Tab-separated table of C-alpha atoms and ligand atoms in Angstrom:
chain	number	residue	atom	x	y	z
Q	1	UNK	CA	136.564	81.201	101.206
Q	2	UNK	CA	138.152	82.816	104.245
Q	3	UNK	CA	141.881	83.568	104.355
Q	4	UNK	CA	143.178	82.326	107.706
Q	5	UNK	CA	146.894	83.044	107.446
Q	6	UNK	CA	149.589	84.011	104.989
Q	7	UNK	CA	153.257	83.089	105.174
Q	8	UNK	CA	155.819	85.056	103.179
Q	9	UNK	CA	158.948	83.157	102.143
Q	10	UNK	CA	162.017	84.779	100.635
Q	11	UNK	CA	164.264	82.359	98.763
Q	12	UNK	CA	167.387	82.619	96.601
Q	13	UNK	CA	167.739	80.449	93.502
Q	14	UNK	CA	171.066	80.470	91.656
Q	15	UNK	CA	170.730	80.912	87.885
Q	16	UNK	CA	172.433	78.401	85.607
Q	17	UNK	CA	174.127	81.384	83.938
Q	18	UNK	CA	174.076	85.125	84.634
Q	19	UNK	CA	171.191	86.990	82.953
Q	20	UNK	CA	172.146	90.467	81.718
Q	21	UNK	CA	169.706	93.074	80.442
Q	22	UNK	CA	170.169	96.760	79.573
Q	23	UNK	CA	169.488	97.559	83.255
Q	24	UNK	CA	171.674	95.042	85.053
Q	25	UNK	CA	173.069	91.577	85.578
Q	26	UNK	CA	171.552	88.904	87.789
Q	27	UNK	CA	173.242	85.737	89.019
Q	28	UNK	CA	170.584	84.651	91.484
Q	29	UNK	CA	166.802	85.048	91.495
Q	30	UNK	CA	165.526	86.565	94.716
Q	31	UNK	CA	161.960	85.289	94.993
Q	32	UNK	CA	159.123	86.203	97.328
Q	33	UNK	CA	156.578	83.399	97.738
Q	34	UNK	CA	153.117	83.713	99.240
Q	35	UNK	CA	151.686	80.675	101.017
Q	36	UNK	CA	148.026	81.122	101.810
Q	37	UNK	CA	145.968	79.025	104.214
Q	38	UNK	CA	142.192	79.201	103.947
Q	39	UNK	CA	139.188	77.336	105.305
Q	40	UNK	CA	139.031	75.348	102.027
Q	41	UNK	CA	142.744	74.579	101.598
Q	42	UNK	CA	146.089	76.080	100.652
Q	43	UNK	CA	147.444	78.076	97.745
Q	44	UNK	CA	150.818	79.346	96.566
Q	45	UNK	CA	151.730	82.475	94.636
Q	46	UNK	CA	154.988	83.933	93.402
Q	47	UNK	CA	155.972	87.587	93.232
Q	48	UNK	CA	157.871	88.582	90.069
Q	49	UNK	CA	159.496	91.736	91.445
Q	50	UNK	CA	163.286	91.843	91.265
Q	51	UNK	CA	165.604	92.519	94.194
Q	52	UNK	CA	166.132	96.098	92.948
Q	53	UNK	CA	163.601	98.517	91.420
Q	54	UNK	CA	165.210	98.411	87.963
Q	55	UNK	CA	162.757	96.592	85.668
Q	56	UNK	CA	159.937	98.545	87.325
Q	57	UNK	CA	159.440	100.626	90.467
Q	58	UNK	CA	158.472	97.540	92.466
Q	59	UNK	CA	161.060	95.393	94.219
Q	60	UNK	CA	160.991	92.422	96.563
Q	61	UNK	CA	161.404	94.217	99.913
Q	62	UNK	CA	158.761	96.752	98.929
Q	63	UNK	CA	156.334	94.015	97.857
Q	64	UNK	CA	156.821	92.147	101.126
Q	65	UNK	CA	156.122	95.310	103.136
Q	66	UNK	CA	153.063	96.324	101.134
Q	67	UNK	CA	151.660	92.799	101.493
Q	68	UNK	CA	152.423	92.724	105.230
Q	69	UNK	CA	151.090	96.169	106.108
Q	70	UNK	CA	148.444	96.928	103.485
Q	71	UNK	CA	147.217	94.044	101.323
Q	72	UNK	CA	147.094	91.134	103.784
Q	73	UNK	CA	145.015	93.163	106.298
Q	74	UNK	CA	142.522	93.887	103.490
Q	75	UNK	CA	142.266	90.163	102.698
Q	76	UNK	CA	141.824	89.123	106.335
Q	77	UNK	CA	138.868	91.497	106.611
Q	78	UNK	CA	136.789	89.717	103.918
Q	79	UNK	CA	134.468	87.005	105.326
Q	80	UNK	CA	133.735	85.330	101.966
Q	81	UNK	CA	136.481	85.876	99.396
Q	82	UNK	CA	136.752	84.897	95.758
Q	83	UNK	CA	139.500	85.899	93.304
Q	84	UNK	CA	136.887	87.871	91.358
Q	85	UNK	CA	136.563	90.243	94.326
Q	86	UNK	CA	140.251	91.116	94.555
Q	87	UNK	CA	140.232	94.149	92.307
Q	88	UNK	CA	137.639	95.723	94.596
Q	89	UNK	CA	139.261	94.457	97.827
Q	90	UNK	CA	142.688	95.841	96.839
Q	91	UNK	CA	141.334	99.118	95.417
Q	92	UNK	CA	142.403	101.191	98.476
Q	93	UNK	CA	146.048	100.420	97.592
Q	94	UNK	CA	147.247	102.359	94.546
Q	95	UNK	CA	149.633	100.520	92.204
Q	96	UNK	CA	151.839	97.761	93.694
Q	97	UNK	CA	150.592	95.410	91.015
Q	98	UNK	CA	153.319	92.788	91.456
Q	99	UNK	CA	152.463	92.483	95.145
Q	100	UNK	CA	148.745	92.234	94.341
Q	101	UNK	CA	149.429	89.669	91.614
Q	102	UNK	CA	151.345	87.415	94.020
Q	103	UNK	CA	148.368	87.341	96.382
Q	104	UNK	CA	145.892	86.932	93.526
Q	105	UNK	CA	147.845	83.877	92.310
Q	106	UNK	CA	147.717	82.295	95.775
Q	107	UNK	CA	143.986	83.041	96.158
Q	108	UNK	CA	143.274	81.561	92.723
Q	109	UNK	CA	145.411	78.513	93.464
Q	110	UNK	CA	143.564	77.828	96.731
Q	111	UNK	CA	140.139	78.483	95.238
Q	112	UNK	CA	140.721	76.357	92.134
Q	113	UNK	CA	142.305	73.481	94.072
Q	114	UNK	CA	139.247	73.459	96.306
Q	115	UNK	CA	136.886	73.255	93.328
Q	116	UNK	CA	139.065	70.777	91.390
Q	117	UNK	CA	139.542	73.204	88.479
Q	118	UNK	CA	142.807	73.877	86.642
Q	119	UNK	CA	144.138	77.390	85.974
Q	120	UNK	CA	143.953	76.625	82.253
Q	121	UNK	CA	140.286	75.703	82.352
Q	122	UNK	CA	139.375	78.625	84.587
Q	123	UNK	CA	141.239	81.198	82.467
Q	124	UNK	CA	139.811	79.901	79.180
Q	125	UNK	CA	142.677	77.919	77.653
Q	126	UNK	CA	142.131	76.349	74.238
Q	127	UNK	CA	145.455	74.492	73.860
Q	128	UNK	CA	147.076	71.625	75.728
Q	129	UNK	CA	150.633	72.791	74.979
Q	130	UNK	CA	152.209	76.155	74.168
Q	131	UNK	CA	154.952	77.291	71.797
Q	132	UNK	CA	158.033	78.447	73.653
Q	133	UNK	CA	160.610	81.099	73.012
Q	134	UNK	CA	163.739	81.929	74.966
Q	135	UNK	CA	165.152	85.247	76.134
Q	136	UNK	CA	168.913	85.543	75.690
Q	137	UNK	CA	170.834	87.999	77.844
Q	138	UNK	CA	173.590	90.373	76.792
Q	139	UNK	CA	176.812	88.369	76.452
Q	140	UNK	CA	180.451	89.192	77.202
Q	141	UNK	CA	181.212	88.577	73.488
Q	142	UNK	CA	179.452	87.828	70.222
Q	143	UNK	CA	181.103	84.397	70.080
Q	144	UNK	CA	179.659	83.490	73.483
Q	145	UNK	CA	176.252	84.806	72.388
Q	146	UNK	CA	176.307	82.628	69.275
Q	147	UNK	CA	177.232	79.546	71.308
Q	148	UNK	CA	174.388	80.202	73.731
Q	149	UNK	CA	171.863	80.813	70.950
Q	150	UNK	CA	172.951	77.635	69.131
Q	151	UNK	CA	172.286	75.672	72.320
Q	152	UNK	CA	168.707	77.001	72.461
Q	153	UNK	CA	168.169	76.305	68.765
Q	154	UNK	CA	169.371	72.737	69.349
Q	155	UNK	CA	167.014	72.445	72.340
Q	156	UNK	CA	164.105	73.250	70.006
Q	157	UNK	CA	162.996	76.749	71.042
Q	158	UNK	CA	160.596	78.212	68.488
Q	159	UNK	CA	161.682	81.825	68.855
Q	160	UNK	CA	164.815	83.621	70.014
Q	161	UNK	CA	164.705	86.956	71.821
Q	162	UNK	CA	167.897	88.986	72.203
Q	163	UNK	CA	168.377	91.592	74.873
Q	164	UNK	CA	169.805	94.756	73.304
Q	165	UNK	CA	171.156	98.105	74.475
Q	166	UNK	CA	173.135	100.931	72.830
Q	167	UNK	CA	176.459	99.389	71.784
Q	168	UNK	CA	174.983	95.862	71.739
Q	169	UNK	CA	172.394	95.817	68.977
Q	170	UNK	CA	172.947	95.829	65.185
Q	171	UNK	CA	176.006	93.588	65.090
Q	172	UNK	CA	174.882	90.859	67.538
Q	173	UNK	CA	171.436	90.827	65.913
Q	174	UNK	CA	172.923	90.487	62.420
Q	175	UNK	CA	175.274	87.705	63.537
Q	176	UNK	CA	172.475	85.769	65.250
Q	177	UNK	CA	170.242	86.132	62.182
Q	178	UNK	CA	173.102	84.746	60.057
Q	179	UNK	CA	173.519	81.848	62.501
Q	180	UNK	CA	169.867	80.811	62.767
Q	181	UNK	CA	168.901	81.438	59.143
Q	182	UNK	CA	165.940	83.405	57.767
Q	183	UNK	CA	163.086	81.233	59.073
Q	184	UNK	CA	163.439	81.021	62.856
Q	185	UNK	CA	161.556	83.834	64.591
Q	186	UNK	CA	163.864	86.448	66.128
Q	187	UNK	CA	162.944	89.475	68.248
Q	188	UNK	CA	164.750	92.020	70.428
Q	189	UNK	CA	164.072	93.620	73.813
Q	190	UNK	CA	165.686	96.892	74.910
Q	191	UNK	CA	164.065	97.290	78.348
Q	192	UNK	CA	163.767	101.073	77.818
Q	193	UNK	CA	167.463	101.632	76.986
Q	194	UNK	CA	166.963	103.983	74.008
Q	195	UNK	CA	165.548	107.450	73.404
Q	196	UNK	CA	163.633	109.079	70.582
Q	197	UNK	CA	166.964	110.328	69.131
Q	198	UNK	CA	167.796	106.689	68.329
Q	199	UNK	CA	164.927	106.149	65.885
Q	200	UNK	CA	167.133	106.340	62.770
Q	201	UNK	CA	169.556	103.856	64.346
Q	202	UNK	CA	166.787	101.432	65.379
Q	203	UNK	CA	165.429	101.479	61.809
Q	204	UNK	CA	168.567	99.611	60.778
Q	205	UNK	CA	167.195	96.614	62.698
Q	206	UNK	CA	164.641	96.210	59.885
Q	207	UNK	CA	167.359	94.425	57.908
Q	208	UNK	CA	167.228	91.492	60.362
Q	209	UNK	CA	163.547	90.756	59.642
Q	210	UNK	CA	162.534	90.744	63.295
Q	211	UNK	CA	159.200	89.572	64.664
Q	212	UNK	CA	159.130	92.651	66.890
Q	213	UNK	CA	161.110	95.172	68.922
Q	214	UNK	CA	160.109	95.237	72.579
Q	215	UNK	CA	160.012	98.378	74.743
Q	216	UNK	CA	162.828	100.523	73.327
Q	217	UNK	CA	161.840	103.687	75.251
Q	218	UNK	CA	160.828	104.773	78.732
Q	219	UNK	CA	157.698	103.103	80.059
Q	220	UNK	CA	155.829	106.405	80.366
Q	221	UNK	CA	156.803	107.625	76.896
Q	222	UNK	CA	154.008	106.352	74.658
Q	223	UNK	CA	154.472	109.184	72.140
Q	224	UNK	CA	158.026	108.154	71.199
Q	225	UNK	CA	156.843	104.596	70.600
Q	226	UNK	CA	154.197	105.991	68.232
Q	227	UNK	CA	156.927	107.914	66.397
Q	228	UNK	CA	159.084	104.781	66.119
Q	229	UNK	CA	156.177	102.615	64.964
Q	230	UNK	CA	155.571	105.102	62.124
Q	231	UNK	CA	159.242	105.101	61.123
Q	232	UNK	CA	160.126	101.402	61.307
Q	233	UNK	CA	158.853	98.271	59.571
Q	234	UNK	CA	159.558	95.983	62.525
Q	235	UNK	CA	156.421	95.845	64.728
Q	236	UNK	CA	156.742	97.675	68.053
Q	237	UNK	CA	155.660	95.705	71.148
Q	238	UNK	CA	155.248	97.246	74.588
Q	239	UNK	CA	156.113	95.443	77.815
Q	240	UNK	CA	156.915	97.775	80.761
Q	241	UNK	CA	154.385	100.419	79.593
Q	242	UNK	CA	151.389	98.068	79.674
Q	243	UNK	CA	150.324	98.084	83.306
Q	244	UNK	CA	146.547	97.910	82.841
Q	245	UNK	CA	143.825	97.240	80.299
Q	246	UNK	CA	143.255	101.000	80.006
Q	247	UNK	CA	146.873	101.680	79.110
Q	248	UNK	CA	146.837	98.746	76.671
Q	249	UNK	CA	143.818	100.102	74.813
Q	250	UNK	CA	145.265	103.621	74.779
Q	251	UNK	CA	148.642	102.425	73.429
Q	252	UNK	CA	146.971	100.287	70.745
Q	253	UNK	CA	144.598	103.031	69.638
Q	254	UNK	CA	147.429	105.564	69.447
Q	255	UNK	CA	149.513	103.216	67.323
Q	256	UNK	CA	152.309	102.754	69.863
Q	257	UNK	CA	152.106	98.952	69.944
Q	258	UNK	CA	150.831	96.439	67.397
Q	259	UNK	CA	151.683	93.389	69.541
Q	260	UNK	CA	151.404	93.193	73.336
Q	261	UNK	CA	153.573	91.378	75.878
Q	262	UNK	CA	151.356	90.227	78.759
Q	263	UNK	CA	152.950	89.537	82.138
Q	264	UNK	CA	150.455	88.836	84.923
Q	265	UNK	CA	152.812	90.246	87.575
Q	266	UNK	CA	153.190	93.570	85.779
Q	267	UNK	CA	149.428	94.069	85.355
Q	268	UNK	CA	148.234	92.993	88.826
Q	269	UNK	CA	147.376	89.349	88.221
Q	270	UNK	CA	145.924	86.687	85.966
Q	271	UNK	CA	142.433	88.220	85.835
Q	272	UNK	CA	143.719	91.630	84.633
Q	273	UNK	CA	145.968	89.690	82.216
Q	274	UNK	CA	142.903	87.958	80.745
Q	275	UNK	CA	141.145	91.353	80.438
Q	276	UNK	CA	144.118	92.688	78.421
Q	277	UNK	CA	144.120	89.527	76.310
Q	278	UNK	CA	140.397	90.021	75.567
Q	279	UNK	CA	140.869	93.710	74.672
Q	280	UNK	CA	143.705	92.766	72.305
Q	281	UNK	CA	141.722	89.951	70.677
Q	282	UNK	CA	138.829	92.386	70.055
Q	283	UNK	CA	141.283	94.687	68.277
Q	284	UNK	CA	143.078	91.840	66.442
Q	285	UNK	CA	146.326	92.607	68.260
Q	286	UNK	CA	148.413	89.445	68.843
Q	287	UNK	CA	149.702	88.853	72.370
Q	288	UNK	CA	152.386	86.672	73.919
Q	289	UNK	CA	153.210	85.727	77.476
Q	290	UNK	CA	156.256	87.438	78.975
Q	291	UNK	CA	158.458	85.939	81.648
Q	292	UNK	CA	160.135	87.124	84.838
Q	293	UNK	CA	162.419	84.144	85.494
Q	294	UNK	CA	159.575	82.439	87.332
Q	295	UNK	CA	159.955	79.322	89.430
Q	296	UNK	CA	157.689	76.394	88.585
Q	297	UNK	CA	154.844	78.085	90.499
Q	298	UNK	CA	154.601	81.137	88.253
Q	299	UNK	CA	155.673	79.160	85.198
Q	300	UNK	CA	152.759	76.729	85.602
Q	301	UNK	CA	150.283	79.603	85.749
Q	302	UNK	CA	151.925	81.466	82.841
Q	303	UNK	CA	151.806	78.366	80.652
Q	304	UNK	CA	148.066	78.087	81.395
Q	305	UNK	CA	147.572	81.739	80.436
Q	306	UNK	CA	149.607	81.298	77.242
Q	307	UNK	CA	147.108	78.624	76.159
Q	308	UNK	CA	144.364	81.252	75.672
Q	309	UNK	CA	143.355	81.837	72.026
Q	310	UNK	CA	144.913	85.298	71.565
Q	311	UNK	CA	148.408	84.105	72.556
Q	312	UNK	CA	149.440	83.428	68.968
Q	313	UNK	CA	153.169	84.137	69.365
Q	314	UNK	CA	155.688	82.027	71.349
Q	315	UNK	CA	156.130	83.297	74.910
Q	316	UNK	CA	159.089	83.709	77.244
Q	317	UNK	CA	157.733	80.524	78.780
Q	318	UNK	CA	161.006	78.623	78.680
Q	319	UNK	CA	161.771	75.283	80.289
Q	320	UNK	CA	162.865	75.222	83.942
Q	321	UNK	CA	166.430	74.286	82.965
Q	322	UNK	CA	166.857	77.525	81.001
Q	323	UNK	CA	167.226	79.218	84.408
Q	324	UNK	CA	167.488	76.665	87.203
Q	325	UNK	CA	169.341	73.433	87.813
Q	326	UNK	CA	166.571	72.448	90.185
Q	327	UNK	CA	163.068	73.940	90.186
Q	328	UNK	CA	160.808	74.527	93.149
Q	329	UNK	CA	158.161	72.268	91.608
Q	330	UNK	CA	158.272	69.387	89.152
Q	331	UNK	CA	160.343	70.812	86.267
Q	332	UNK	CA	158.880	72.105	83.010
Q	333	UNK	CA	160.585	70.225	80.190
Q	334	UNK	CA	160.608	71.332	76.554
Q	335	UNK	CA	159.230	68.858	74.050
Q	336	UNK	CA	159.305	69.771	70.376
Q	337	UNK	CA	159.679	73.438	71.362
Q	338	UNK	CA	156.582	73.347	73.527
Q	339	UNK	CA	155.569	73.029	77.182
Q	340	UNK	CA	152.561	71.025	78.287
Q	341	UNK	CA	149.801	72.977	80.023
Q	342	UNK	CA	149.237	71.583	83.542
Q	343	UNK	CA	145.854	69.926	83.955
Q	344	UNK	CA	145.645	69.298	87.716
Q	345	UNK	CA	143.612	71.471	90.106
Q	346	UNK	CA	144.939	75.003	90.719
Q	347	UNK	CA	148.406	75.582	89.289
Q	348	UNK	CA	148.652	71.804	88.830
Q	349	UNK	CA	152.144	71.661	90.342
Q	350	UNK	CA	153.323	70.774	93.843
Q	351	UNK	CA	155.638	73.093	95.739
Q	352	UNK	CA	158.637	71.340	97.288
Q	353	UNK	CA	158.495	72.794	100.764
Q	354	UNK	CA	161.820	71.174	101.683
Q	355	UNK	CA	163.469	73.384	99.035
Q	356	UNK	CA	161.569	76.454	100.232
Q	357	UNK	CA	163.188	75.832	103.620
Q	358	UNK	CA	166.654	74.968	102.246
Q	359	UNK	CA	166.813	78.022	99.995
Q	360	UNK	CA	165.422	80.539	102.510
Q	361	UNK	CA	167.240	83.881	102.536
Q	362	UNK	CA	165.387	85.166	105.594
Q	363	UNK	CA	163.136	83.527	108.196
Q	364	UNK	CA	159.579	82.907	106.978
Q	365	UNK	CA	157.206	85.749	107.934
Q	366	UNK	CA	153.821	84.546	109.232
Q	367	UNK	CA	150.870	86.949	108.919
Q	368	UNK	CA	147.491	86.410	110.578
Q	369	UNK	CA	144.420	88.565	111.296
J	401	SMG	O1	161.457	84.516	82.229
J	401	SMG	O2	162.461	84.058	80.381
J	401	SMG	C1	162.180	84.819	81.287
J	401	SMG	C2	162.731	86.212	81.224
J	401	SMG	C3	162.252	86.899	80.033
J	401	SMG	O3	163.493	88.675	79.146
J	401	SMG	C4	162.697	88.332	79.966
J	401	SMG	N1	162.137	89.180	80.828
J	401	SMG	O4	161.708	92.573	79.886
J	401	SMG	O5	160.820	90.817	79.113
J	401	SMG	C5	161.596	91.352	79.882
J	401	SMG	C6	162.476	90.575	80.809
J	401	SMG	C7	162.469	91.082	82.194
J	401	SMG	C8	163.363	90.342	83.072
J	401	SMG	S1	163.651	91.169	84.531
J	401	SMG	C9	165.028	90.414	85.178
J	402	MG	MG1	160.612	92.871	78.071
């Protein structure tokens, strides 16, 4: 297909409750959307970068500029484009994986809609619904945390993930384990808040019988994760560090990660995400689908990815109402702790363009050859 134009939309979506991690507190999701027009039809993609470069070095303004000035011109130059070509087409631009992933999603959506194929079918899904977990932010108090967790347990989530940081770890984790009992899966995510000096302290988390501990140390510090993995019984799972299939294989072979969090945005798209999935399956490393507070657009695609065979652990693929009162697409609703995998062509969801207009933070930016 030929890309004829791209429109960048920047929208603000208020969160139903603030989401606090070790690196900051968000009350609104600042989302960059890519709307692609091609000779065979339209496609939408969502960029997962945050408004500040705090989860990773990418951020929304930067992604918009790199798309406008570097990636879109590369796309416009290709006479016959398929999503399979994108790695090669984008090769002149180093990094900027979240920006590339947003365009890849829109290209895939357009291409698959045109051929009447769903994301799930194209990516290799083997399930029609996926087990869902929920990520719980740092709370003002343990009592408020317990109330929030109880609400998610009542809603049917199959796994609870607690955000932790120094000063908010052993006690909240112990109290939540007491609340939910020994059988519900529980894991923690530090978003790089600790250092190698904390290994003895983190070992005390073993008492809570966690499914995993996610990214305790700096994203570039694989060696300290190896040291922790040797010292602790809880499996270590990398998130921020895993930016490519090469890094994934290296981290697995060095013993830094025995479970992998796959986020398409972080790794440059759904096709690189499938490559990491395949490399993990070959090495019998379980994977799960991470989340970046996606709107229905990214959520639909993530749910399709999470239906691949290697995704054997519940993902951060929560229902729309975990974050938003109103979603940008038809809402994803939890049923028995699971979300249904969309079956329609492309992402399988329809973008509500009236809401894209109503929630605009800045005027839409049209890009053309
Ligand atoms: O989409 O449910 C979600 C969010 C899951 O905790 C979540 N994501 O490090 O895994 C992670 C964080 C990053 C969030 S950045 C604001
Ligand atoms: Mg994480």
